[in-house]
PDB file of C-alpha atoms in Angstrom:
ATOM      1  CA  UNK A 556       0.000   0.000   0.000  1.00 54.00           C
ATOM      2  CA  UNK A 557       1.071   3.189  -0.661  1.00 64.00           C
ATOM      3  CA  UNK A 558       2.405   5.176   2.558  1.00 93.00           C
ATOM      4  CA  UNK A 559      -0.272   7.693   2.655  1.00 96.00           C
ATOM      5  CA  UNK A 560      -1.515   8.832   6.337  1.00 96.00           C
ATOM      6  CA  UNK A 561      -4.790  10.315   7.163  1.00 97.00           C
ATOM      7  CA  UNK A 562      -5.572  12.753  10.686  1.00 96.00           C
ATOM      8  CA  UNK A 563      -7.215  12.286  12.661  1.00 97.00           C
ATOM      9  CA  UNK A 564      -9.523   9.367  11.320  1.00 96.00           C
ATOM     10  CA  UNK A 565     -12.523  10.195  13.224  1.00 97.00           C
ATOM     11  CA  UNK A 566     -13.516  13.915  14.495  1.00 97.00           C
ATOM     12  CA  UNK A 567     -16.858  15.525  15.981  1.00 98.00           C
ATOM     13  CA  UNK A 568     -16.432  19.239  15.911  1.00 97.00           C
ATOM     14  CA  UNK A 569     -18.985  22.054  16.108  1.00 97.00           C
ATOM     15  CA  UNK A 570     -20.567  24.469  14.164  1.00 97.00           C
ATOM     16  CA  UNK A 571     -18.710  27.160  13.402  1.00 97.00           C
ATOM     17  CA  UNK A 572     -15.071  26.247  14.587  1.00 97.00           C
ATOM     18  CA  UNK A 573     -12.150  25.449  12.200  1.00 96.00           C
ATOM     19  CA  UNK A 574     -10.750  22.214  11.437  1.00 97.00           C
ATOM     20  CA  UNK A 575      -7.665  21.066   9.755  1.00 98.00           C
ATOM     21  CA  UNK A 576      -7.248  17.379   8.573  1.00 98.00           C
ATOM     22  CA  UNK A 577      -3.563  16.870   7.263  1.00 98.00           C
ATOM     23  CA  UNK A 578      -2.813  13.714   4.897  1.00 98.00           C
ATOM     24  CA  UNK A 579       0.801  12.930   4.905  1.00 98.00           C
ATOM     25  CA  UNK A 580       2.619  10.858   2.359  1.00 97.00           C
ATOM     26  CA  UNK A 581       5.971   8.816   1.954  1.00 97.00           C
ATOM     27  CA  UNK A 582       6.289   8.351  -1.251  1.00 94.00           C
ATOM     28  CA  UNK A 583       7.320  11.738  -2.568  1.00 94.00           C
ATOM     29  CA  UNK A 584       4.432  12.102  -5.080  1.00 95.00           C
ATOM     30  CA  UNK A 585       4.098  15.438  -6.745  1.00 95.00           C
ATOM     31  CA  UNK A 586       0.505  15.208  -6.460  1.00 96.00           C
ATOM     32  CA  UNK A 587      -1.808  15.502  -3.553  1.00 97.00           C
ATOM     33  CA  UNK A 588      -5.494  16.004  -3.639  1.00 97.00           C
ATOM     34  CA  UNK A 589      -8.216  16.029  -1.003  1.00 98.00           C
ATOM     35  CA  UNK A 590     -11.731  14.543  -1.608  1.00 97.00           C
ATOM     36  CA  UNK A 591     -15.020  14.314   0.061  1.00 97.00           C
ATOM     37  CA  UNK A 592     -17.189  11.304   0.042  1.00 96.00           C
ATOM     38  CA  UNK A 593     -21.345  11.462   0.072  1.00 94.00           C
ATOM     39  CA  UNK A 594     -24.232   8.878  -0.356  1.00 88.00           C
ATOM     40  CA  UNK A 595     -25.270   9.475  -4.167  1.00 86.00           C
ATOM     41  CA  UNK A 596     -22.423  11.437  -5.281  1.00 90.00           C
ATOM     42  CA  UNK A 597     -19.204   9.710  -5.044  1.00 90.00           C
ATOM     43  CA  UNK A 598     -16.133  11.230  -4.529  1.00 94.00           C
ATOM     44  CA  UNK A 599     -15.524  14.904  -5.401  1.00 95.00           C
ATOM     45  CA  UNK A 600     -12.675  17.111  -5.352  1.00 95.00           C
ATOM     46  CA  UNK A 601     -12.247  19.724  -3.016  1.00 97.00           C
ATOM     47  CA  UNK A 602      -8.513  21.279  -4.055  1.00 97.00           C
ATOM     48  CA  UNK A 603      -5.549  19.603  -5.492  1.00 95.00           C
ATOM     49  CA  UNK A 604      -1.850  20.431  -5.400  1.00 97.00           C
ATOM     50  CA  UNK A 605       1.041  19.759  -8.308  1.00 94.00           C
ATOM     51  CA  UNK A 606       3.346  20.830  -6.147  1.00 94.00           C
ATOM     52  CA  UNK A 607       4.913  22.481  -3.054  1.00 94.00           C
ATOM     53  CA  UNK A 608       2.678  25.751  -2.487  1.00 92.00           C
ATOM     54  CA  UNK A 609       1.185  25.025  -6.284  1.00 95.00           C
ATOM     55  CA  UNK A 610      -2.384  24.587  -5.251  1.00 96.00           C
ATOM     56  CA  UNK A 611      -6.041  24.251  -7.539  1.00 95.00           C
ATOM     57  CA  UNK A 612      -9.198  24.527  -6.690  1.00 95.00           C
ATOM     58  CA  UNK A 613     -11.724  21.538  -7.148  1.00 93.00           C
ATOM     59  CA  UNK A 614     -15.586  21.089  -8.071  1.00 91.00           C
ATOM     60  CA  UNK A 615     -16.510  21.644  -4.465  1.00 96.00           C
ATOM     61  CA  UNK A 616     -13.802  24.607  -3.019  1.00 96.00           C
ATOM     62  CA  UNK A 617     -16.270  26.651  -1.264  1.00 96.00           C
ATOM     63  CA  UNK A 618     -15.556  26.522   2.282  1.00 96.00           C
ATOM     64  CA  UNK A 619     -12.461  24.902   2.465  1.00 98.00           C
ATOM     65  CA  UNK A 620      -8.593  25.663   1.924  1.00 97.00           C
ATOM     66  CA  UNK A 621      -5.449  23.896   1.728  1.00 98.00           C
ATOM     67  CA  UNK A 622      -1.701  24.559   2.017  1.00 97.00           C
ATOM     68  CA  UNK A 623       1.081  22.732   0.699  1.00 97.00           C
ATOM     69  CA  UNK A 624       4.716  23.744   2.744  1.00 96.00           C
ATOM     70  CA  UNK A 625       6.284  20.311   2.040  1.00 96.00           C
ATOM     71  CA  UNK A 626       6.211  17.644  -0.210  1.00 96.00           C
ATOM     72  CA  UNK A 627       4.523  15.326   2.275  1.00 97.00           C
ATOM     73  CA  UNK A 628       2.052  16.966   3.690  1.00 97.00           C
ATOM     74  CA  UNK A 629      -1.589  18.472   2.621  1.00 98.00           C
ATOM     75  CA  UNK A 630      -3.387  19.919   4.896  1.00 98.00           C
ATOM     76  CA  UNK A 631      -7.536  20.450   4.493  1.00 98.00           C
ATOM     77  CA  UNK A 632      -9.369  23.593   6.477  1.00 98.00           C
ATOM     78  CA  UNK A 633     -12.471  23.957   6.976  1.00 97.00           C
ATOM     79  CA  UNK A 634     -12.624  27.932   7.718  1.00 93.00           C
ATOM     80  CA  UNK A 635     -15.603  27.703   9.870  1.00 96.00           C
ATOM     81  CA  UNK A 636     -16.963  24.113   9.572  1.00 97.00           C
ATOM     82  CA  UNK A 637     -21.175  23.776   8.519  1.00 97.00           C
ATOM     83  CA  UNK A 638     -23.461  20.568   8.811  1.00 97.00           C
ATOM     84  CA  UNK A 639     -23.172  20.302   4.815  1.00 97.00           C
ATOM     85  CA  UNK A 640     -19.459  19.245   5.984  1.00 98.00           C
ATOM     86  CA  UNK A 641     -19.993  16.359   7.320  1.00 98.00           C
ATOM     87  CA  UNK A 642     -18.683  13.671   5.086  1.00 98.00           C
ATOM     88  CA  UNK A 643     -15.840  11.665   4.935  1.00 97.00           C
ATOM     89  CA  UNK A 644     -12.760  12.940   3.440  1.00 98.00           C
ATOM     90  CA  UNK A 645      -9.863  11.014   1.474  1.00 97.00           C
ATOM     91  CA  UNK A 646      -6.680  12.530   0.940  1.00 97.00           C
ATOM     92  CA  UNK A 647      -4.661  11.016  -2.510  1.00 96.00           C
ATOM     93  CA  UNK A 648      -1.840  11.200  -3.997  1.00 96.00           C
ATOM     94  CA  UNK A 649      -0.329  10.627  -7.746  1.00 94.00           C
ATOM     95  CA  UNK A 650       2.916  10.658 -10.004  1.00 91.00           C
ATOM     96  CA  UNK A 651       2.249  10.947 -13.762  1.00 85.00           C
ATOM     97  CA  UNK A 652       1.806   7.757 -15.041  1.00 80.00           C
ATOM     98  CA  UNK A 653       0.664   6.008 -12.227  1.00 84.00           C
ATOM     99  CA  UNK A 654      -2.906   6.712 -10.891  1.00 89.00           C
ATOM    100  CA  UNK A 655      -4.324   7.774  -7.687  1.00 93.00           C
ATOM    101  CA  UNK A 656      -3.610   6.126  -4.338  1.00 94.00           C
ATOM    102  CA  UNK A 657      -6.210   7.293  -1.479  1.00 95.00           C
ATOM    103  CA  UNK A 658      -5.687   7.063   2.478  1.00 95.00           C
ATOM    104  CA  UNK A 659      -8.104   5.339   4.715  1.00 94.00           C
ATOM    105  CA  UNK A 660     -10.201   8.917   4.950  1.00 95.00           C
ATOM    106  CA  UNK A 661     -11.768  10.785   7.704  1.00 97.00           C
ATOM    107  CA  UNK A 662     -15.189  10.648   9.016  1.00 97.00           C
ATOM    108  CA  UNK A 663     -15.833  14.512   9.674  1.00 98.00           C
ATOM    109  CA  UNK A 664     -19.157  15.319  11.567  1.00 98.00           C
ATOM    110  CA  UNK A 665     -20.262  18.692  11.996  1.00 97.00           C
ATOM    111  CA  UNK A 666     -22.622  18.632  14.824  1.00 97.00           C
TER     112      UNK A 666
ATOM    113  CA  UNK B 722     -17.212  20.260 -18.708  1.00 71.00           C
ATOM    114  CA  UNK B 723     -15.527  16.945 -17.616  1.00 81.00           C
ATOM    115  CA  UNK B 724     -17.740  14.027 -16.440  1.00 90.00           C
ATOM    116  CA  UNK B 725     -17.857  10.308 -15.773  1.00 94.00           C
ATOM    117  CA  UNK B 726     -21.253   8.877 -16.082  1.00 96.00           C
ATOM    118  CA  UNK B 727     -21.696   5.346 -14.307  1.00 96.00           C
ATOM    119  CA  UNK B 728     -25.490   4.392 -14.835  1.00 96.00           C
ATOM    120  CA  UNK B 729     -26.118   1.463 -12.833  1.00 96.00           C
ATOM    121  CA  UNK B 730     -25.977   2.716  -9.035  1.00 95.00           C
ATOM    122  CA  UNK B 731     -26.864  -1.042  -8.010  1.00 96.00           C
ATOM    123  CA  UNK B 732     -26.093  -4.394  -9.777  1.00 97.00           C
ATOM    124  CA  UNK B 733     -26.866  -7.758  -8.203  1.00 97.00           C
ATOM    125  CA  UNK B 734     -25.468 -10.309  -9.842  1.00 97.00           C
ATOM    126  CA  UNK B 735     -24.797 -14.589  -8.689  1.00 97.00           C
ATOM    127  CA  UNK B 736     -21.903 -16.265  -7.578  1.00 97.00           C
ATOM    128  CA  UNK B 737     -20.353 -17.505 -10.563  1.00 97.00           C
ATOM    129  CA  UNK B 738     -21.671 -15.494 -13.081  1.00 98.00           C
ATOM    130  CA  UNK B 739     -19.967 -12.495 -15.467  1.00 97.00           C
ATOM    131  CA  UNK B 740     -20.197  -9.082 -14.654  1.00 97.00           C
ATOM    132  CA  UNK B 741     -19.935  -5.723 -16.472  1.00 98.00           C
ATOM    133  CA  UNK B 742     -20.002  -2.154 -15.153  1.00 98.00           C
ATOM    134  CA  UNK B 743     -20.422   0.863 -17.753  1.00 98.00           C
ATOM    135  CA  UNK B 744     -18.397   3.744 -17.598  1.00 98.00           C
ATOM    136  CA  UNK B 745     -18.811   6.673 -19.896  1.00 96.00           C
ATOM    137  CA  UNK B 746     -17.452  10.051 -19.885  1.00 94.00           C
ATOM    138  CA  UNK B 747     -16.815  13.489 -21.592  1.00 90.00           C
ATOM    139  CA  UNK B 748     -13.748  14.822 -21.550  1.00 82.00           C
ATOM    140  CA  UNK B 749     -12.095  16.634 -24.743  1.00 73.00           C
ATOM    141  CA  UNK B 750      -8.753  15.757 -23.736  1.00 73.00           C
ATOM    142  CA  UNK B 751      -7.004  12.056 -24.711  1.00 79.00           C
ATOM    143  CA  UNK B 752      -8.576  10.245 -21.302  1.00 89.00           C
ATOM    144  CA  UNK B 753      -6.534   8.413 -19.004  1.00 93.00           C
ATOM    145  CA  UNK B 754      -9.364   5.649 -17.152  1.00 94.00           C
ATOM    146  CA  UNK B 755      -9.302   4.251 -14.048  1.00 96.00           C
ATOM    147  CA  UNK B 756     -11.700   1.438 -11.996  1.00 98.00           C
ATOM    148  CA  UNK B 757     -11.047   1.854  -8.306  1.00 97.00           C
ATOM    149  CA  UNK B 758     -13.357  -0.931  -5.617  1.00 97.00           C
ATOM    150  CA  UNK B 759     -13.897   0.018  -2.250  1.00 96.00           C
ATOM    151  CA  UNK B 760     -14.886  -2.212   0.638  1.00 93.00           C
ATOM    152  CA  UNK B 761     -17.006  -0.573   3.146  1.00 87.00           C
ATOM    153  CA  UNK B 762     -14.832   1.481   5.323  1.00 85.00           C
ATOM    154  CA  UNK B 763     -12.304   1.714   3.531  1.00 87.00           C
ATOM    155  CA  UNK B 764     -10.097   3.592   0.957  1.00 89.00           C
ATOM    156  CA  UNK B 765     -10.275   3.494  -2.887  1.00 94.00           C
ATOM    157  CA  UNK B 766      -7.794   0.496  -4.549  1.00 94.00           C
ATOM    158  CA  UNK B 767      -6.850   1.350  -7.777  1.00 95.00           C
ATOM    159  CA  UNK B 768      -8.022  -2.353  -9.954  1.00 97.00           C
ATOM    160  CA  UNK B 769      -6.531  -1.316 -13.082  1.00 96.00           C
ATOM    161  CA  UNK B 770      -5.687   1.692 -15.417  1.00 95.00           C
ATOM    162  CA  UNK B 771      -5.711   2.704 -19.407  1.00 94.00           C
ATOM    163  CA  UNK B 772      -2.949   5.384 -20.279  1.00 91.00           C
ATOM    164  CA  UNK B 773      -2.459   4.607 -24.323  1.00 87.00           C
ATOM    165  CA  UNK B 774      -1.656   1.549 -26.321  1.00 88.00           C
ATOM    166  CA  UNK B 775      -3.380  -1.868 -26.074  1.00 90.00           C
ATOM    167  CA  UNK B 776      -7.224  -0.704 -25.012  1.00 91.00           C
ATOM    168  CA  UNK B 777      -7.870  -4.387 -23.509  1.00 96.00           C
ATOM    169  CA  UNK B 778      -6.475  -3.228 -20.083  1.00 96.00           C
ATOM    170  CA  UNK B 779      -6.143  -6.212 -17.115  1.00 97.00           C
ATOM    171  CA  UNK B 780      -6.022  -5.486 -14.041  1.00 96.00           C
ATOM    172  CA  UNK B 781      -5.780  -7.196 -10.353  1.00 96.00           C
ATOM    173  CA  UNK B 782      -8.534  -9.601  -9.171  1.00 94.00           C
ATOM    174  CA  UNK B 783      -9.146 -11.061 -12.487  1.00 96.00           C
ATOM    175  CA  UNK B 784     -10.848  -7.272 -13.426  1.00 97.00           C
ATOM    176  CA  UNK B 785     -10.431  -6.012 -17.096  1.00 98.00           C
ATOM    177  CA  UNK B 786     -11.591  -3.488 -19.306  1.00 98.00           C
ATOM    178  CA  UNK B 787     -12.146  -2.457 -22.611  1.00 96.00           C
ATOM    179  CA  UNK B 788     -11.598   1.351 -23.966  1.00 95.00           C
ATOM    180  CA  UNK B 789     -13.403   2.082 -26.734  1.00 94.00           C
ATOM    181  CA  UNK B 790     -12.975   5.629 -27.724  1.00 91.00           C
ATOM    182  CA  UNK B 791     -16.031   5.631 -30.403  1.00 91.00           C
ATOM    183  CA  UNK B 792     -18.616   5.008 -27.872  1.00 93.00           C
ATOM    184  CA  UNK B 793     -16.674   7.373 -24.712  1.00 94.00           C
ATOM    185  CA  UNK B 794     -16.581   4.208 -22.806  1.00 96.00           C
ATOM    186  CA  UNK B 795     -14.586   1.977 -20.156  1.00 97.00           C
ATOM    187  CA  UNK B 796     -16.607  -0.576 -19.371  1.00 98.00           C
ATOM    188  CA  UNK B 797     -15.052  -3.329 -16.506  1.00 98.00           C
ATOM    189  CA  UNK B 798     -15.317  -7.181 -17.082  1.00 98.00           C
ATOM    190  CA  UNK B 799     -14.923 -10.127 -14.415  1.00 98.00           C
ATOM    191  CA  UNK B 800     -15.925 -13.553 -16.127  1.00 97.00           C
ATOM    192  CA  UNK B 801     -16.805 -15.156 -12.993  1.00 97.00           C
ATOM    193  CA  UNK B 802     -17.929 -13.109  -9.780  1.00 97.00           C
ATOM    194  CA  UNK B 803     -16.614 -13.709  -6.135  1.00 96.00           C
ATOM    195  CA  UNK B 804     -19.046 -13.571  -3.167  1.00 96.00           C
ATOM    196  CA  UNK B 805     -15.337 -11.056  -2.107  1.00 95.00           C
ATOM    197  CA  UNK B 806     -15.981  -8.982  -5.362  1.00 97.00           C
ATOM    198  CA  UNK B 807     -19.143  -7.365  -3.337  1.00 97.00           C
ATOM    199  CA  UNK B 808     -17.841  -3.689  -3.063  1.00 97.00           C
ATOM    200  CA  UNK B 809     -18.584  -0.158  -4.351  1.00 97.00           C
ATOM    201  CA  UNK B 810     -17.038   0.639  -8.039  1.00 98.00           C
ATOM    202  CA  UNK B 811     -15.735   3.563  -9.224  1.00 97.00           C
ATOM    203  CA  UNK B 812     -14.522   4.877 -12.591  1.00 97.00           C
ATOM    204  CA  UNK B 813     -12.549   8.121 -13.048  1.00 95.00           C
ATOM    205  CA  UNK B 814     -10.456   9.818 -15.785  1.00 93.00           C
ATOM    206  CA  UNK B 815      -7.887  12.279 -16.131  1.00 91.00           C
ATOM    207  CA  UNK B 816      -5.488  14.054 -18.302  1.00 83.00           C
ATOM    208  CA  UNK B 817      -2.261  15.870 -18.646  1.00 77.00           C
ATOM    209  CA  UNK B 818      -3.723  18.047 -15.337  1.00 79.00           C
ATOM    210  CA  UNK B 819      -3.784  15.078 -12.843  1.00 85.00           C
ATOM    211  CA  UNK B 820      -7.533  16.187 -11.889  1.00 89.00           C
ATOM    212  CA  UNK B 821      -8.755  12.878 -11.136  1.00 92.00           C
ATOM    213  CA  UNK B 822     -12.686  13.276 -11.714  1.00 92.00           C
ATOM    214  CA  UNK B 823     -15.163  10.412 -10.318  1.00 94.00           C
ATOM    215  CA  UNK B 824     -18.392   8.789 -11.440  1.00 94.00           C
ATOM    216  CA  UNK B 825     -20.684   8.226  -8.387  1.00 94.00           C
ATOM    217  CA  UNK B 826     -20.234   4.552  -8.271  1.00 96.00           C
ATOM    218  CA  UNK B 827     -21.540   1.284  -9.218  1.00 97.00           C
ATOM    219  CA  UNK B 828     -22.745  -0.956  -5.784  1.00 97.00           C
ATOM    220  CA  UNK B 829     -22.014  -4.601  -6.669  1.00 97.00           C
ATOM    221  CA  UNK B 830     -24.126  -7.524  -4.632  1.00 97.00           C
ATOM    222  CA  UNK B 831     -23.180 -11.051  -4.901  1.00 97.00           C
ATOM    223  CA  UNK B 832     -25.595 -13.979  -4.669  1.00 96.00           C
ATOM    224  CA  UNK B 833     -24.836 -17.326  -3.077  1.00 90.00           C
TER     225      UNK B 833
END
């Protein structure tokens, strides 16, 4: 498997207060993305990085940010976390050539 | 805009018998296709992948699929279903970007 780390796996936070989930990788992939997981719609992406501080915004950016300081590590934010957040999040990462390899995600909920 | 389109959300099939999952997408750049399983509660494993060349792709678990860039499809194959095969399926494509975009999954029940 590839070495891809997910925290924390499991949070309960309330309305209104920030929370960071960081994904951290061993493999020295260029590419890191963060997902979120619902009933019905799959997986869609929040924001992706090519590269250290080289950041994109996915489908479903509004809300959230991320920051890329190091090769290994992507942290998620949610700014000031709403019910509509609750999901669970996967964290993946990619070289060219190779596909995408997720972590074991984080159930988020937003109480 | 890019899509993935995977228009069974349930299939039931028996122990024993073949299986195919449709995949179709838009995307105006050459494609790069994915399948992806996941087991309940857990992450997304990659089953096999279609960059260029031979469009008969195989993959692990006795998966395959077939590109077949006149109908914008990637359908996935298994000749003979495992009661283990039960699992959520997912087909995505990319590009030259790296943005991996997802269909919203194919849930696969196995008979006894």
């Amino acid at each position: 498997d590839a070495g891809i780390t997910q925290s924390p796996r499991h949070k309960v936070t309330e309305t209104g207060t920030p929370v960071t989930l960081r994904c951290h990788q061993t493999e020295n992939h260029r590419y890191m993305y963060w997902y979120r997981q619902d009933p019905g719609h799959g997986l869609r992406l929040i924001h992706y990085s090519y590269g250290v501080k080289d950041t994109d915004k996915g489908e479903v950016s509004d809300g959230y940010s991320v920051s890329r300081s190091k090769t290994e590590d992507f942290l998620l934010t949610l700014e000031s976390a709403t019910s509509s957040q609750t999901s669970v999040y996967f964290c993946a990462i990619s070289e060219q050539g190779t596909g995408a390899f997720f972590g074991q995600g984080t159930r988020l909920t937003v109480v | 805009a890019q899509s993935v389109t995977q228009p069974d959300i349930h299939i039931t099939v028996s122990e024993g018998a073949s299986l195919e999952l449709r995949c179709n997408y838009s995307y105006g750049a050459t494609p790069y296709l994915f399948w992806y399983v996941q087991s309940p509660g857990q992450g997304l494993q990659l089953l096999l992948k279609y960059f260029s060349g031979d469009t008969l792709v195989q993959g692990i678990k006795g998966f395959e699929a077939e590109f077949k860039r006149s109908q914008s499809s990637f359908n996935l194959r298994k000749p003979s279903v495992h009661w283990s095969d039960a699992a959520e399926y997912f087909c995505a494509v990319t590009s030259g970007t790296y943005k991996y975009i997802f269909g919203t999954g194919t849930r696969l029940k196995v008979l006894a």
